[in-house]
XYZ file of C-alpha atoms in Angstrom:
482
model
C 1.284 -49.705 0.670
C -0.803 -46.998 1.445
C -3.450 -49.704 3.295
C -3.123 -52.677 5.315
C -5.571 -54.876 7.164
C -6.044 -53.161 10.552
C -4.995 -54.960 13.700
C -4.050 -54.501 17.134
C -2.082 -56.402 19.341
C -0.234 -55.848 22.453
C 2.999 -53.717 21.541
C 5.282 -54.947 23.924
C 5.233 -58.670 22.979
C 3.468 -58.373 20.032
C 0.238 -60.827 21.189
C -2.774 -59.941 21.062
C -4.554 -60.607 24.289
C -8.100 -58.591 25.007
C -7.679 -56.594 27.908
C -10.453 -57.226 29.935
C -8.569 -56.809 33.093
C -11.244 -56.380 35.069
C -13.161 -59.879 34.730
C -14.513 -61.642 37.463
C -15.915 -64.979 37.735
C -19.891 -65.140 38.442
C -21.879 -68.417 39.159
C -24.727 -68.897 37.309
C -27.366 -71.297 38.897
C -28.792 -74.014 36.760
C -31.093 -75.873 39.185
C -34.479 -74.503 38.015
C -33.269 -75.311 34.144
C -34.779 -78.788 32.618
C -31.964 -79.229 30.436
C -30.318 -81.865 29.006
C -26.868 -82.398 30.856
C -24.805 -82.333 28.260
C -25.658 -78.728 27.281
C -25.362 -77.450 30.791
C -22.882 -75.638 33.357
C -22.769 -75.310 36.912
C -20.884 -72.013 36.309
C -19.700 -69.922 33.875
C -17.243 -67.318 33.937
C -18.183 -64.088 32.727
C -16.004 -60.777 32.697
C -17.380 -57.734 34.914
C -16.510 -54.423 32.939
C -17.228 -51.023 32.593
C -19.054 -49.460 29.035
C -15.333 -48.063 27.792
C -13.698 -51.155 28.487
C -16.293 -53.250 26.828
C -16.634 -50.765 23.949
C -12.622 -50.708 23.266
C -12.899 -54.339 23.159
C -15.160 -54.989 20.662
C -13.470 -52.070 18.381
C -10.325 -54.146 18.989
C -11.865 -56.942 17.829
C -13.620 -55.576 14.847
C -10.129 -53.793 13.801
C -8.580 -57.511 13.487
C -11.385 -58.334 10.264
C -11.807 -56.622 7.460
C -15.166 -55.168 5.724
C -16.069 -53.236 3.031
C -16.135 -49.995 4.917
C -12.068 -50.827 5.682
C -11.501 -50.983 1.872
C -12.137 -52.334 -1.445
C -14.053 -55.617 -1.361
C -13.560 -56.904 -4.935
C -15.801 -60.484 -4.558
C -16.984 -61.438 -7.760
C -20.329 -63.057 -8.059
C -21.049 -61.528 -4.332
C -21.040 -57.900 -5.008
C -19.732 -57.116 -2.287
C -20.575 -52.945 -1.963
C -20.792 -50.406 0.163
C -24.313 -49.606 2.006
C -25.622 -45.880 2.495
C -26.661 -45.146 6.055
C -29.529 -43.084 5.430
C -30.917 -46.822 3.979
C -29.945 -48.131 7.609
C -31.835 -44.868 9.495
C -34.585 -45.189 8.057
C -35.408 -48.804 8.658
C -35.093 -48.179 12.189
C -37.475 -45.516 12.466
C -40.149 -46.496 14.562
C -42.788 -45.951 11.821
C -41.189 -48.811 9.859
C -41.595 -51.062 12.556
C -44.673 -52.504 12.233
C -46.197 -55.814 13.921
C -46.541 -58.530 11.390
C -50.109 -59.698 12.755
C -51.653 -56.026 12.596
C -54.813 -55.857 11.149
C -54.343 -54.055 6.972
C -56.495 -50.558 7.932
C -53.639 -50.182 10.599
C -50.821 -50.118 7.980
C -51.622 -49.131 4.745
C -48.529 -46.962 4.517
C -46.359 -50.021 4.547
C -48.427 -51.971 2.257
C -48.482 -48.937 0.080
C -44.614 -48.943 0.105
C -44.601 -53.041 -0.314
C -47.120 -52.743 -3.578
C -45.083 -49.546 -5.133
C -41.674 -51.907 -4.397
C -43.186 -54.688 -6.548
C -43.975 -52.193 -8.701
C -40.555 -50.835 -9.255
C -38.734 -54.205 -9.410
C -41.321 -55.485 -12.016
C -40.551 -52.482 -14.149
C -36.649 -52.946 -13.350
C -36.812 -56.490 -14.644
C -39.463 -56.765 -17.132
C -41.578 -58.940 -15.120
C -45.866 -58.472 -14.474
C -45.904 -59.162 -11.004
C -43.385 -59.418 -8.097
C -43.278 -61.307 -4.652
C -41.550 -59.693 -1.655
C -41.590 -63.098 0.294
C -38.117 -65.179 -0.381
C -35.772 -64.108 2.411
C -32.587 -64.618 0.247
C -31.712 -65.177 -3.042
C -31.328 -69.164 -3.112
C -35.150 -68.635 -1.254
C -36.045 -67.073 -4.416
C -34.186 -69.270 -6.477
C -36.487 -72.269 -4.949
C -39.509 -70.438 -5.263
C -39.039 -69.302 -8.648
C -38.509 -72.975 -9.651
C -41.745 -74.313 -7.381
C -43.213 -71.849 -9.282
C -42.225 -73.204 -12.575
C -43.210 -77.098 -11.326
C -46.701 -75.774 -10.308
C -47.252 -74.040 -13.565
C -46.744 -77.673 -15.371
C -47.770 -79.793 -12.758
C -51.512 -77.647 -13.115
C -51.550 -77.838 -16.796
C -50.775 -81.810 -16.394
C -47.265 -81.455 -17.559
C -44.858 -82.561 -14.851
C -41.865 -82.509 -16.115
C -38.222 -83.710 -14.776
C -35.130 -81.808 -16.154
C -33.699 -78.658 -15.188
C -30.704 -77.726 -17.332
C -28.070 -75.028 -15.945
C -24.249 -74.137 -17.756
C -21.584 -75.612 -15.709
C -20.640 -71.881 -15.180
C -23.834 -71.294 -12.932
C -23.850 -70.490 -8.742
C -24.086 -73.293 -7.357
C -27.453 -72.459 -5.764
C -29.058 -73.360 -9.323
C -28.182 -77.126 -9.437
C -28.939 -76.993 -5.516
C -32.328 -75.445 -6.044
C -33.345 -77.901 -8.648
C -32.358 -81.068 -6.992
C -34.077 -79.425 -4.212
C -37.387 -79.384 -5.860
C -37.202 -82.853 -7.219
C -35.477 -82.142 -10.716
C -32.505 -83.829 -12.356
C -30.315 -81.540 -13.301
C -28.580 -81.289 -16.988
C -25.348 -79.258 -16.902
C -24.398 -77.931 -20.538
C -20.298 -76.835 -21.213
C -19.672 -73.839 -21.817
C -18.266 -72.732 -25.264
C -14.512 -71.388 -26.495
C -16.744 -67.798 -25.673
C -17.292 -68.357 -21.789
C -21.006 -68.553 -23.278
C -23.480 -71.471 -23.149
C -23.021 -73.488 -26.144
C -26.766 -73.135 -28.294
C -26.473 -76.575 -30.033
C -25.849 -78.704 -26.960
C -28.384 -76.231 -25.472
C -30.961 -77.319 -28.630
C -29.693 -81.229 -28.320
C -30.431 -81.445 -24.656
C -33.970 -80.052 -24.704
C -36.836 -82.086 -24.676
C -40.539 -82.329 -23.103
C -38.780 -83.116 -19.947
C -37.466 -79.801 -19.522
C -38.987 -77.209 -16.956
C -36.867 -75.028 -17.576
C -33.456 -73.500 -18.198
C -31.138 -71.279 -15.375
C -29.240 -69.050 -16.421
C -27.441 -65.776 -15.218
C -27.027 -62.641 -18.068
C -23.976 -61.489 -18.223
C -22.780 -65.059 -17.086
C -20.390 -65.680 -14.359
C -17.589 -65.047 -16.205
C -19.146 -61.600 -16.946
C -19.722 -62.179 -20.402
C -23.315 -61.265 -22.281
C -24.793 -64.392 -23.491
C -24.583 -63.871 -27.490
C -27.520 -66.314 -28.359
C -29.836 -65.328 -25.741
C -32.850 -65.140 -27.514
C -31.780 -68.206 -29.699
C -32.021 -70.223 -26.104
C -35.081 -68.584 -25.184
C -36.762 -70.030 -28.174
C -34.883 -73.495 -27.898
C -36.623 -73.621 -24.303
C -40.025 -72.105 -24.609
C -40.131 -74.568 -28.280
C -40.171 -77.810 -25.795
C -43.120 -75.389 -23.222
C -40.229 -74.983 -21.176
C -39.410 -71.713 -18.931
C -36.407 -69.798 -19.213
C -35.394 -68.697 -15.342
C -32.808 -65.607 -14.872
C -30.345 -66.239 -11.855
C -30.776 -62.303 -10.964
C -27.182 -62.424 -9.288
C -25.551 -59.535 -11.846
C -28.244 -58.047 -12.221
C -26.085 -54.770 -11.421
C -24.596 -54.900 -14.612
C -28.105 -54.191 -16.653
C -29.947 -51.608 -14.745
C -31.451 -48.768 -16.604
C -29.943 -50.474 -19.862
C -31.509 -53.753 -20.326
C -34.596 -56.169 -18.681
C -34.193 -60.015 -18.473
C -38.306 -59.915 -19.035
C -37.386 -58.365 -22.572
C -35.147 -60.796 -23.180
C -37.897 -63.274 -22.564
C -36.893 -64.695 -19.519
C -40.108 -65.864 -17.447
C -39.250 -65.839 -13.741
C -36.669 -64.079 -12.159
C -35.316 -63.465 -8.473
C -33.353 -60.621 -7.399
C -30.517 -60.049 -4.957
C -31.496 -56.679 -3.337
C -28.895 -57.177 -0.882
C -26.650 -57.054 -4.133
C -28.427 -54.586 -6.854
C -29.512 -52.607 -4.035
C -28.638 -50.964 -0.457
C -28.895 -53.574 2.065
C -25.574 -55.365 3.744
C -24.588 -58.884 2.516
C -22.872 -61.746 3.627
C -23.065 -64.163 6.530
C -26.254 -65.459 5.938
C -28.836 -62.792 6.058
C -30.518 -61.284 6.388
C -31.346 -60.805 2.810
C -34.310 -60.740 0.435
C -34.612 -62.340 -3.233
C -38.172 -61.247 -4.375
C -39.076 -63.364 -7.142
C -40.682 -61.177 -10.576
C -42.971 -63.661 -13.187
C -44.690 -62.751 -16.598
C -48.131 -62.603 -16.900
C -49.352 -66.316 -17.235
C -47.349 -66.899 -13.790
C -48.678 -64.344 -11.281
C -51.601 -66.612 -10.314
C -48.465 -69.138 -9.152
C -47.130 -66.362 -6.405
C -46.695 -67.302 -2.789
C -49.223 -65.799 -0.484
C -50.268 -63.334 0.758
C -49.474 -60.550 -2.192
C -50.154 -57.019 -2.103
C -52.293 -55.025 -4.224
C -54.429 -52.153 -4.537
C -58.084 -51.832 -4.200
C -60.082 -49.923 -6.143
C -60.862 -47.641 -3.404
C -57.441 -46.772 -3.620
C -56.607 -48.604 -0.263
C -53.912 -52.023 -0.521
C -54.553 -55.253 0.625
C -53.314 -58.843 1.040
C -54.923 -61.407 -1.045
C -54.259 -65.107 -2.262
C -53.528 -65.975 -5.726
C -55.764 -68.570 -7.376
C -52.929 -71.034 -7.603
C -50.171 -69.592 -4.798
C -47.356 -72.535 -4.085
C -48.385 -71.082 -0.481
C -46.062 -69.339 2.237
C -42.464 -69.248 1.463
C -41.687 -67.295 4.699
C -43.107 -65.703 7.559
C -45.686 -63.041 7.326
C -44.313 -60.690 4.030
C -40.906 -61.233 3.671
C -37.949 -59.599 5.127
C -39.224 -56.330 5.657
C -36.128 -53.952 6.764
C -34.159 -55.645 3.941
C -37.013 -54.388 1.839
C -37.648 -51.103 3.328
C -34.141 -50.573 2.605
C -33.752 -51.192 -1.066
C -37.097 -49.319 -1.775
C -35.497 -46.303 -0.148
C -32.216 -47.095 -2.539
C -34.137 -46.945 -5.515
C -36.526 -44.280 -4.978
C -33.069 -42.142 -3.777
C -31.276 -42.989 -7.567
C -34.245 -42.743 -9.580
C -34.040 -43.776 -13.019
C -31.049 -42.090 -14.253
C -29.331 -42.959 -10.640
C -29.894 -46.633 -11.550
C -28.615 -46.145 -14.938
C -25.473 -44.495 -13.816
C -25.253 -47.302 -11.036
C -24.733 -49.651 -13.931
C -22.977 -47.766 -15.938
C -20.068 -46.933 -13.558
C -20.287 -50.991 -12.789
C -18.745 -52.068 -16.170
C -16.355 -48.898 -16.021
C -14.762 -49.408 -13.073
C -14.906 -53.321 -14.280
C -12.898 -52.905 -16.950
C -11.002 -50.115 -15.945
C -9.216 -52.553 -12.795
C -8.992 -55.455 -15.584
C -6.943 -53.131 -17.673
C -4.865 -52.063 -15.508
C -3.510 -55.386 -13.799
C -0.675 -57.950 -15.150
C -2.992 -61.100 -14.977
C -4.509 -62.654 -18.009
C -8.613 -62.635 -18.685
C -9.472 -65.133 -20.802
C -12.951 -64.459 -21.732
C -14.591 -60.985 -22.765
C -15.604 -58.221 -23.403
C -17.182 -58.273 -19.842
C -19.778 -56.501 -17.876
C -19.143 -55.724 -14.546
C -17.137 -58.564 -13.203
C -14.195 -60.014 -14.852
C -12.328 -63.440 -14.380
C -8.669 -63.351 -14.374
C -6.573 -66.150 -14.168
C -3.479 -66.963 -11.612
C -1.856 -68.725 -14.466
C 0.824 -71.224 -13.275
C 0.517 -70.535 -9.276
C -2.469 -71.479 -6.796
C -4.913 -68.899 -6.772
C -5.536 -69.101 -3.098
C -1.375 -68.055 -2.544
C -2.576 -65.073 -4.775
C -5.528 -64.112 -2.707
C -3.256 -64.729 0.039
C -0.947 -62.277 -0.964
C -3.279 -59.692 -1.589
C -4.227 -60.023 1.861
C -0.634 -58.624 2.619
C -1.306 -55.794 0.321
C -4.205 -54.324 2.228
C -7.130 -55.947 0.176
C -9.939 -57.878 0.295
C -8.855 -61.056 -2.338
C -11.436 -61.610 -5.092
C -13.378 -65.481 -5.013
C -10.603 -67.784 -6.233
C -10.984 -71.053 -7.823
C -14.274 -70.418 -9.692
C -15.860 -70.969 -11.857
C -14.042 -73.480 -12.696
C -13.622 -72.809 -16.624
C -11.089 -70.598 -15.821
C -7.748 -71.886 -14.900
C -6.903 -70.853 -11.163
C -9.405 -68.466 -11.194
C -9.691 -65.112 -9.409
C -13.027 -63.663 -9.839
C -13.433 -59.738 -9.805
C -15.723 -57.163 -9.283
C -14.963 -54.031 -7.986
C -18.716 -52.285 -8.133
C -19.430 -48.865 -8.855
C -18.850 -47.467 -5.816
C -14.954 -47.782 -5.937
C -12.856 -44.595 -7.178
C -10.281 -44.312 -9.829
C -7.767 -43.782 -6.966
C -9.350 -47.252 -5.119
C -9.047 -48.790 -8.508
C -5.381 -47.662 -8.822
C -4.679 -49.185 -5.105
C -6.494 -52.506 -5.959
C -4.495 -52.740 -9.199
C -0.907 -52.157 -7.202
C -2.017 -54.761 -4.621
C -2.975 -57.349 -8.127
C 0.431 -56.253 -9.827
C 2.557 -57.039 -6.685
C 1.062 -60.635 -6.165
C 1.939 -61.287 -9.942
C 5.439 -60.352 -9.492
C 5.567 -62.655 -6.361
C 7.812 -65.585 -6.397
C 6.422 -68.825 -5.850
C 8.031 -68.843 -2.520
C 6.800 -65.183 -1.563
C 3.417 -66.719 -2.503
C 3.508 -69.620 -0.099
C 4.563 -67.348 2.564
C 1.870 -65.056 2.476
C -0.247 -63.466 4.375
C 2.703 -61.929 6.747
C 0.363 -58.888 7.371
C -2.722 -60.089 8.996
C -3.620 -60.680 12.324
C -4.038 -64.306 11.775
C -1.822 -66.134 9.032
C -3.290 -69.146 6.914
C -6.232 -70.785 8.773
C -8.119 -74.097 8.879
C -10.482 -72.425 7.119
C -12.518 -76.511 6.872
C -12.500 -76.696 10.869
C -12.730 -73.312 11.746
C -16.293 -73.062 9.688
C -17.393 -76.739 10.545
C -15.928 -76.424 14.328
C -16.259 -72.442 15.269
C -15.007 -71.636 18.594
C -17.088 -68.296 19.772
C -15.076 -66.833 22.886
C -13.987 -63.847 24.427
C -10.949 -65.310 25.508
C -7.502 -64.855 24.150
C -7.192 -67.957 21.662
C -3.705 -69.475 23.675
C -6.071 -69.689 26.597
C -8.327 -72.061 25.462
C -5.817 -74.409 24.101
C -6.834 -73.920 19.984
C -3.751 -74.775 18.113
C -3.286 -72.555 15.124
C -1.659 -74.442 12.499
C -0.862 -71.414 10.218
C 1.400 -69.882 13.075
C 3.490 -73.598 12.984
């Protein structure tokens, strides 16, 4: 293969060990700290090294992962993409860095730039007003739905269903049960689509409102979308869009025309601002008209001297995070989108569902349910789809999410984004093609390639062991090397 996961390791014997040959042991005096015992040292043994040394050793250690600047990062759902820099320079300029508690007349260029953001995503989405507050997308996710309870709760209409498909991120059911809601999961169809009769039989004046994500996790276009916004706004309901794929409509179609009436969006997705690990992120949250009085506080807007303000809407569900949101994260995106433009966005989308169905056709597994937007799910068929994402890992790639959602049979969920080349494509579709000729015994043997073989991955996220050390020092077994 033309790529492989980088790693380093010491030639000779073929370990890796970080070469920090240099390290000393310092004593660190805790007498003056009122600390529980339990969480304290007497000493602690810290390595003494030069700049290079500490510099090689961090690119060593950054060599033995893999990101999406080593290669193609195919996570479905996730959208996992590559960043542009100039996105990253220019949230670091000093003018961008603004203290939250300064007074408005000191920084009415960033409130200019936060009111023309809201501006943009409202038009993107087909939404009358936009909050920059949530901090991630399952933080807009909960405040769209708080939202939604205030609207009925202030018209005297509390209501107690929230129905999602059983195809939905998980983050829907979570974000409902979160705000007090039982949640009502509908089956999906023979389509991959929500089915509109069980939709229409499980309605009722209970229902705040229906979650759903357009194209659908399986990347299919929900058919009978407007037949379900009708079934939902019949009952006074509210029709929420799960702004996830978002990617997959810009420039070509708004969930506001499609009468959706709150919306959050992934800007660390859609737009140019990294993802993954927990944050930071931002999931602004767009409503129609009859909801912008519902907005957390403070909002921007413009005065009619032309200046821009904060103010507090007459029914705001209050703060939803500190001070206006995660403001790099949206400094960031609001440079992406004023860099495409209109026919940049379009294009961004466009070259989405191309390279989407370009990959699909090109690799031996079977898709069960299209045509698809930008994401496709293929299935492993008769073998375990994590021994398939394992194998890919031998093949130089990033594996796609397996095992969900769970309509699909072993599932291995795609999406390659725009950003990836035909050539990419080609190389991600020889690394698919080689794990479906793999014997079920090549499977199970896989990864061979990596720096670390199969992991614990349940103890080594619920029990993470942060050191510097060499992992035989410190006495971790490693069952996958057994």
């Amino acid at each position: 293969m033309k790529f492989e996961q980088a790693r380093w390791v010491r030639e000779e014997d073929n370990v890796y060990e970080p070469h920090l040959a240099e390290k000393d042991r310092s004593t660190v005096s805790t007498d003056d700290v009122s600390l529980p015992d339990e969480i304290t040292r007497d000493e602690i043994e810290l390595p003494e090294l030069s700049e290079p040394e500490l510099a090689r050793h961090y690119t060593r250690l950054s060599e033995m992962t893999y990101g999406v600047e080593n290669g193609p990062y195919p996570l479905g759902s996730c959208t996992m993409k590559y960043n542009p820099k100039f996105t990253e320079d220019l949230a670091a300029h000093p003018a961008g860095a603004v203290h939250p508690d300064r007074q408005e007349d000191t920084i009415q260029g960033n409130l200019e730039i936060m009111h023309t953001l809201q501006d943009y995503l409202a038009r993107i989405g087909g939404m009358d007003a936009v909050t920059l507050q949530p901090p991630s997308g399952a933080a807009g996710e909960f405040t769209g739905i708080m939202i939604a309870k205030e609207y009925h709760r202030s018209n005297g209409d509390e209501r107690s269903e929230v129905i999602v498909p059983d195809t939905a991120h998980g983050t829907n059911p979570a974000t409902a049960t979160m705000a007090g809601y039982d949640v009502v999961v509908i089956e999906s169809n023979d389509e991959g689509c929500m089915d509109l009769e069980a939709v229409r039989n499980a309605v009722s004046e209970e229902t705040a409102a229906l979650m759903l994500t357009n194209p659908n996790t399986v990347g299919v276009f929900e058919d009978d979308i407007q037949e379900i916004a009708d079934a939902i706004h019949d009952v006074g309901g509210l029709l929420y869009y799960d702004g996830a794929n978002l990617n997959a409509l810009m420039g070509r179609a708004r969930p506001g025309d499609m009468d959706f009436d709150i919306m959050h969006y992934n800007v660390h997705k859609t737009f140019a601002a990294p993802h993954g690990g927990g944050g930071p992120g931002a999931g602004p949250v767009g409503v129609k008209e009859e909801l912008a009085d519902y907005l957390p506080k403070p909002h921007v807007r413009e005065t009619e001297d032309g200046d821009y303000e904060f103010y507090e809407p007459d029914n705001t569900i209050g703060k939803v995070h500190g001070f206006h949101g995660n403001w790099p994260v949206l400094l960031k995106s609001f440079a992406y989108i004023l860099r495409l433009g209109d026919e940049g966005l379009l294009d961004t989308g466009e070259r989405a569902i191309l390279n989407a169905n370009y990959l699909a056709s090109q690799i031996d597994f079977a898709i069960p349910y299209g045509p698809f937007f930008h994401e496709f799910v293929a299935s492993a068929g008769e073998h375990h789809a994590t021994d398939v994402a394992k194998r890919l890992l031998d093949a130089g790639v990033h594996p796609p999410t397996t095992a969900w959602p769970e309509i699909v049979d072993q599932a291995l969920m795609t999406e390659p984004t725009e950003i990836e080349s035909k050539d990419t494509l080609d190389q991600l579709a020889q690394a698919f093609n080689i794990a479906a000729e793999a014997t079920e015994e090549e499977l199970k043997a896989s990864p061979q390639n990596t720096a670390a073989r199969r992991i614990d991955q349940s103890s080594a996220d619920r029990n993470p062991r942060l050191t510097w050390d060499a992992i035989e020092d410190i006495g971790v077994e490693t069952p996958a090397d057994d």
